Amino acid sequence: MQITKASEAVGAIVEGVDLTSLTDDEFVEIREAFFDSGALFFRNQQLTPEDHIAFAERWNDIDINRFFTPVEGYPQIAKVLKEPDQEVNIGGGWHTDHSYDEIPAMGSILYALEIPPSGGDTLFAGMHAAYEALDDEMKVRLDGLQARHGNAHIFGKDSAYQKKFGGRFGNTESAVQEAIHPVVLSHPETGAKGLYVNPGFTLEIVDMDPAESTALLDELYAHIQQPQFHFRLQWQEGMLAMWDNRSTWHYALNDYQGHRRYLNRITIAGVPLDQASS
Ligand code: OGA
Ligand code: MN
């Protein structure tokens, strides 16, 4: 097994491994590389839904996403699907999954079944590298802040996104969750400090004037959107990508209109998040 950095700030490529017959030693190495790099990419995997579930369960319990359509017979697996005639995709903007949950999902494991002839890449951003690159004044300013996250504006029954998505999301009435998390978290596995706000689900900084909160979030988002913190993943069928929602953002590019793109996703349960100590 070889593990090489995908980019300076985020991700690693794992080669020479078959995820259906992973030894315990290989898993230990993969786990360490995952928390260090924030995302792992494995090419040429032949996985049945059972294999996908078995791999996910090595990490933790499965966190079932209530809004996406499940694979028939496998409620644990969500379809990340865009049909040729569909205009809106899933994840077509910078975000991290499930930050609106009180105990946000640890990560997501996406397995590619059908990839368009070109396009449909996914961008990743590394939140530890982005935090470390902030100047000291900003680090002091962020110290102790908390942010409120929610999902009604995305998955709620009246959201513009749900309407554009043609009503394909389920359980829209239960999209009412909100959660408060630290703006700078201490990673639950490594203790590394990282930014934990995202344009998809973060609503505001708690106890801050709304205009000031928007300006601060916009400044952080502009910082994180600099390419030195990114990796761009070009998919192939049979590729499996997994990311740590506590230390990365991702963005599914929507540049393959007229083609089908289909991946299966399993979301892995996480733990409560701690504020980074100053
Ligand atoms: C997701 C997501 C990215 C992609 O499944 O959470 O954002 O590239 N998908 O499909
Ligand atoms: Mn996502």
Short mmCIF file of C-alpha atoms and ligand atoms in Angstrom, two decimals:
data_model
loop_
_atom_site.label_atom_id
_atom_site.label_comp_id
_atom_site.label_asym_id
_atom_site.label_seq_id
_atom_site.Cartn_x
_atom_site.Cartn_y
_atom_site.Cartn_z
CA MET A 1 0.00 0.00 0.00
CA GLN A 2 1.31 3.50 -0.90
CA ILE A 3 -0.17 6.70 0.47
CA THR A 4 0.84 9.97 -1.19
CA LYS A 5 -0.33 13.53 -0.56
CA ALA A 6 -2.93 14.73 -3.06
CA SER A 7 -2.05 18.39 -2.44
CA GLU A 8 -0.20 20.38 0.20
CA ALA A 9 -3.37 21.32 2.11
CA VAL A 10 -5.77 18.41 1.74
CA GLY A 11 -6.17 14.78 0.76
CA ALA A 12 -4.09 11.70 0.05
CA ILE A 13 -4.16 9.06 -2.67
CA VAL A 14 -4.07 5.45 -1.51
CA GLU A 15 -2.83 2.84 -3.97
CA GLY A 16 -2.23 -0.89 -3.85
CA VAL A 17 -5.13 -1.79 -1.64
CA ASP A 18 -8.41 -3.67 -2.07
CA LEU A 19 -11.05 -2.28 0.27
CA THR A 20 -12.96 -5.58 0.31
CA SER A 21 -10.04 -7.38 1.99
CA LEU A 22 -8.37 -4.81 4.16
CA THR A 23 -6.15 -6.16 6.96
CA ASP A 24 -6.30 -4.59 10.43
CA ASP A 25 -2.78 -3.18 9.94
CA GLU A 26 -3.77 -1.58 6.65
CA PHE A 27 -6.86 -0.11 8.29
CA VAL A 28 -4.77 1.46 11.07
CA GLU A 29 -2.53 3.11 8.48
CA ILE A 30 -5.50 4.30 6.42
CA ARG A 31 -7.19 5.72 9.50
CA GLU A 32 -4.11 7.71 10.45
CA ALA A 33 -3.68 9.04 6.90
CA PHE A 34 -7.37 10.00 6.83
CA PHE A 35 -7.26 12.15 9.95
CA ASP A 36 -3.92 13.67 8.94
CA SER A 37 -4.92 14.61 5.41
CA GLY A 38 -8.71 15.12 5.71
CA ALA A 39 -9.62 13.05 2.63
CA LEU A 40 -8.59 9.80 0.96
CA PHE A 41 -9.00 8.68 -2.64
CA PHE A 42 -8.88 5.02 -3.76
CA ARG A 43 -8.98 4.10 -7.45
CA ASN A 44 -10.33 0.94 -9.11
CA GLN A 45 -12.38 -0.53 -6.30
CA GLN A 46 -15.03 -3.15 -7.09
CA LEU A 47 -17.56 -2.72 -4.32
CA THR A 48 -21.01 -4.17 -3.88
CA PRO A 49 -23.37 -2.21 -1.62
CA GLU A 50 -22.55 -4.78 1.10
CA ASP A 51 -18.80 -4.09 0.68
CA HIS A 52 -19.42 -0.34 0.86
CA ILE A 53 -21.44 -0.78 4.08
CA ALA A 54 -18.83 -3.14 5.60
CA PHE A 55 -16.03 -0.62 4.89
CA ALA A 56 -18.08 2.24 6.42
CA GLU A 57 -18.82 0.19 9.54
CA ARG A 58 -15.11 -0.22 10.23
CA TRP A 59 -15.07 3.52 11.05
CA ASN A 60 -18.20 3.96 13.13
CA ASP A 61 -21.98 3.59 12.97
CA ILE A 62 -23.72 4.77 9.82
CA ASP A 63 -25.53 8.11 10.04
CA ILE A 64 -28.51 7.88 7.69
CA ASN A 65 -29.09 11.08 5.69
CA ARG A 66 -32.83 11.70 5.88
CA PHE A 67 -33.12 13.89 2.78
CA PHE A 68 -31.45 11.96 -0.03
CA THR A 69 -33.12 9.12 -1.92
CA PRO A 70 -31.75 5.80 -0.66
CA VAL A 71 -30.59 2.93 -2.85
CA GLU A 72 -33.40 0.40 -3.11
CA GLY A 73 -32.97 -2.24 -0.41
CA TYR A 74 -30.14 -0.28 1.29
CA PRO A 75 -31.50 2.51 3.47
CA GLN A 76 -27.92 3.20 4.71
CA ILE A 77 -26.80 4.26 1.22
CA ALA A 78 -27.84 7.58 -0.31
CA LYS A 79 -27.90 8.18 -4.04
CA VAL A 80 -25.87 11.17 -5.18
CA LEU A 81 -27.40 11.30 -8.62
CA LYS A 82 -27.86 13.86 -11.34
CA GLU A 83 -29.90 12.82 -14.37
CA PRO A 84 -29.10 14.24 -17.83
CA ASP A 85 -32.18 16.49 -17.81
CA GLN A 86 -31.70 17.70 -14.24
CA GLU A 87 -30.15 21.13 -13.78
CA VAL A 88 -29.29 21.27 -10.11
CA ASN A 89 -26.81 18.88 -8.50
CA ILE A 90 -26.18 17.77 -4.93
CA GLY A 91 -23.38 19.65 -3.22
CA GLY A 92 -22.91 22.27 -5.95
CA GLY A 93 -21.35 24.88 -3.68
CA TRP A 94 -18.74 24.88 -0.92
CA HIS A 95 -20.02 23.06 2.17
CA THR A 96 -19.36 20.35 4.68
CA ASP A 97 -21.96 17.64 5.27
CA HIS A 98 -24.28 17.63 8.30
CA SER A 99 -22.85 20.65 10.17
CA TYR A 100 -26.50 21.41 11.07
CA ASP A 101 -26.57 18.33 13.32
CA GLU A 102 -25.87 18.58 17.04
CA ILE A 103 -23.40 15.72 16.60
CA PRO A 104 -22.20 16.23 13.02
CA ALA A 105 -21.26 13.27 10.87
CA MET A 106 -17.59 12.34 10.99
CA GLY A 107 -17.29 11.84 7.28
CA SER A 108 -18.80 10.68 4.04
CA ILE A 109 -17.76 7.81 1.78
CA LEU A 110 -18.64 8.32 -1.87
CA TYR A 111 -18.30 5.53 -4.44
CA ALA A 112 -18.46 6.35 -8.16
CA LEU A 113 -20.73 4.23 -10.38
CA GLU A 114 -21.33 6.50 -13.37
CA ILE A 115 -19.14 9.46 -14.27
CA PRO A 116 -19.74 11.87 -17.18
CA PRO A 117 -17.25 11.77 -20.09
CA SER A 118 -15.75 15.03 -18.82
CA GLY A 119 -16.48 17.32 -15.91
CA GLY A 120 -18.12 16.47 -12.61
CA ASP A 121 -14.93 16.92 -10.56
CA THR A 122 -15.10 17.55 -6.83
CA LEU A 123 -13.06 20.26 -5.11
CA PHE A 124 -11.82 19.79 -1.55
CA ALA A 125 -10.46 22.43 0.82
CA GLY A 126 -8.34 21.80 3.94
CA MET A 127 -9.55 23.58 7.07
CA HIS A 128 -6.39 23.05 9.17
CA ALA A 129 -4.14 24.61 6.51
CA ALA A 130 -6.63 27.46 6.06
CA TYR A 131 -6.70 28.12 9.81
CA GLU A 132 -2.93 28.01 10.16
CA ALA A 133 -2.54 30.57 7.36
CA LEU A 134 -4.71 33.18 9.12
CA ASP A 135 -2.84 36.08 10.66
CA ASP A 136 -2.51 36.24 14.46
CA GLU A 137 -5.00 39.09 14.73
CA MET A 138 -7.71 37.00 13.06
CA LYS A 139 -6.85 33.95 15.18
CA VAL A 140 -7.33 36.06 18.32
CA ARG A 141 -10.58 37.48 16.95
CA LEU A 142 -11.98 33.99 16.32
CA ASP A 143 -10.96 32.65 19.68
CA GLY A 144 -14.01 31.41 21.61
CA LEU A 145 -16.56 32.31 18.91
CA GLN A 146 -19.45 30.00 18.08
CA ALA A 147 -21.64 29.76 14.98
CA ARG A 148 -25.19 28.65 14.37
CA HIS A 149 -25.80 26.15 11.54
CA GLY A 150 -29.10 25.10 9.95
CA ASN A 151 -30.57 23.20 7.01
CA ALA A 152 -34.07 24.60 6.38
CA HIS A 153 -32.80 26.91 3.60
CA ILE A 154 -31.45 23.85 1.74
CA PHE A 155 -33.61 20.85 2.54
CA GLY A 156 -36.79 22.57 3.82
CA LYS A 157 -39.99 22.20 1.80
CA ASP A 158 -40.09 25.85 0.82
CA SER A 159 -36.42 26.28 0.02
CA ALA A 160 -35.48 27.55 -3.44
CA TYR A 161 -32.94 24.71 -3.74
CA GLN A 162 -35.54 22.00 -3.02
CA LYS A 163 -37.83 23.56 -5.63
CA LYS A 164 -35.08 23.73 -8.26
CA PHE A 165 -34.24 20.15 -7.36
CA GLY A 166 -37.74 19.17 -8.49
CA GLY A 167 -38.88 18.02 -5.06
CA ARG A 168 -36.46 15.09 -5.08
CA PHE A 169 -35.54 15.43 -1.40
CA GLY A 170 -37.49 13.45 1.17
CA ASN A 171 -38.57 14.39 4.72
CA THR A 172 -38.53 18.10 3.95
CA GLU A 173 -40.76 18.74 6.98
CA SER A 174 -37.95 17.55 9.25
CA ALA A 175 -35.46 20.06 7.85
CA VAL A 176 -35.70 22.30 10.87
CA GLN A 177 -32.50 21.46 12.65
CA GLU A 178 -30.11 23.98 14.00
CA ALA A 179 -26.93 23.48 15.96
CA ILE A 180 -24.26 25.65 17.55
CA HIS A 181 -20.61 24.73 17.02
CA PRO A 182 -17.25 26.37 17.67
CA VAL A 183 -15.91 28.50 14.80
CA VAL A 184 -12.47 27.03 15.46
CA LEU A 185 -12.57 23.45 16.56
CA SER A 186 -10.04 21.16 18.02
CA HIS A 187 -10.14 18.06 15.82
CA PRO A 188 -11.64 15.16 17.80
CA GLU A 189 -8.92 12.72 16.68
CA THR A 190 -5.79 14.82 16.20
CA GLY A 191 -6.42 17.93 18.30
CA ALA A 192 -5.38 20.10 15.31
CA LYS A 193 -7.17 23.44 15.05
CA GLY A 194 -9.41 24.02 12.06
CA LEU A 195 -12.09 26.40 10.83
CA TYR A 196 -15.58 24.96 11.17
CA VAL A 197 -17.89 27.35 9.33
CA ASN A 198 -19.13 26.78 5.78
CA PRO A 199 -21.18 28.68 3.18
CA GLY A 200 -23.69 25.83 2.83
CA PHE A 201 -25.06 25.54 6.34
CA THR A 202 -23.57 28.20 8.64
CA LEU A 203 -26.20 30.87 9.39
CA GLU A 204 -24.40 33.34 11.65
CA ILE A 205 -21.85 33.88 14.37
CA VAL A 206 -23.60 33.69 17.73
CA ASP A 207 -23.93 36.94 19.76
CA MET A 208 -22.55 39.14 17.01
CA ASP A 209 -24.19 42.00 15.16
CA PRO A 210 -25.66 40.46 11.94
CA ALA A 211 -23.75 42.75 9.56
CA GLU A 212 -20.51 42.09 11.41
CA SER A 213 -21.20 38.35 11.40
CA THR A 214 -21.82 38.33 7.63
CA ALA A 215 -18.66 40.36 7.01
CA LEU A 216 -16.55 38.05 9.18
CA LEU A 217 -17.94 34.89 7.56
CA ASP A 218 -17.41 36.37 4.08
CA GLU A 219 -13.81 37.19 4.96
CA LEU A 220 -13.18 33.64 6.18
CA TYR A 221 -14.90 32.14 3.12
CA ALA A 222 -12.81 34.30 0.75
CA HIS A 223 -9.68 33.16 2.59
CA ILE A 224 -10.61 29.45 2.36
CA GLN A 225 -11.50 29.79 -1.33
CA GLN A 226 -7.88 30.49 -2.25
CA PRO A 227 -6.55 27.64 -4.40
CA GLN A 228 -3.54 26.89 -2.21
CA PHE A 229 -5.93 25.21 0.24
CA HIS A 230 -7.59 23.01 -2.41
CA PHE A 231 -7.39 19.74 -4.27
CA ARG A 232 -9.43 18.99 -7.38
CA LEU A 233 -10.51 15.36 -7.71
CA GLN A 234 -11.14 13.97 -11.16
CA TRP A 235 -13.37 10.91 -10.79
CA GLN A 236 -13.24 7.55 -12.51
CA GLU A 237 -15.80 4.81 -12.19
CA GLY A 238 -14.81 2.52 -9.32
CA MET A 239 -13.15 5.34 -7.39
CA LEU A 240 -13.99 5.78 -3.73
CA ALA A 241 -13.43 9.10 -2.00
CA MET A 242 -13.93 9.75 1.68
CA TRP A 243 -13.61 13.00 3.57
CA ASP A 244 -13.58 14.20 7.15
CA ASN A 245 -16.38 16.73 7.57
CA ARG A 246 -14.59 18.30 10.55
CA SER A 247 -11.47 19.25 8.62
CA THR A 248 -12.53 19.80 5.00
CA TRP A 249 -15.01 21.49 2.71
CA HIS A 250 -16.08 20.05 -0.65
CA TYR A 251 -17.81 21.31 -3.79
CA ALA A 252 -19.31 19.15 -6.55
CA LEU A 253 -18.81 21.00 -9.86
CA ASN A 254 -21.91 21.07 -12.05
CA ASP A 255 -20.35 21.32 -15.53
CA TYR A 256 -21.61 18.21 -17.35
CA GLN A 257 -25.15 19.15 -18.36
CA GLY A 258 -26.85 16.46 -20.43
CA HIS A 259 -24.90 13.58 -18.85
CA ARG A 260 -25.69 11.28 -15.95
CA ARG A 261 -23.51 11.25 -12.84
CA TYR A 262 -24.22 8.69 -10.13
CA LEU A 263 -22.36 7.90 -6.90
CA ASN A 264 -23.42 6.11 -3.74
CA ARG A 265 -22.80 7.80 -0.41
CA ILE A 266 -22.60 6.44 3.11
CA THR A 267 -22.32 8.96 5.94
CA ILE A 268 -20.39 7.94 9.07
CA ALA A 269 -21.54 9.09 12.51
CA GLY A 270 -19.36 11.52 14.45
CA VAL A 271 -18.89 12.88 17.96
CA PRO A 272 -19.70 16.22 19.67
CA LEU A 273 -17.22 18.96 18.73
CA ASP A 274 -14.96 20.84 21.12
CA GLN A 275 -13.86 24.41 20.96
CA ALA A 276 -10.16 24.77 20.33
CA SER A 277 -8.37 26.08 23.39
CA SER A 278 -6.42 29.27 22.87
C1 OGA B 1 -22.03 14.79 -1.06
C2 OGA B 1 -21.55 15.74 -2.04
C3 OGA B 1 -20.02 15.64 -3.86
C4 OGA B 1 -19.98 15.07 -5.24
O1 OGA B 1 -22.29 13.64 -1.42
O2 OGA B 1 -22.13 15.15 0.11
O3 OGA B 1 -21.46 16.90 -1.76
O4 OGA B 1 -18.96 15.27 -5.87
N1 OGA B 1 -21.16 15.22 -3.19
O5 OGA B 1 -20.95 14.46 -5.66
MN MN B 2 -21.65 17.12 0.47
#
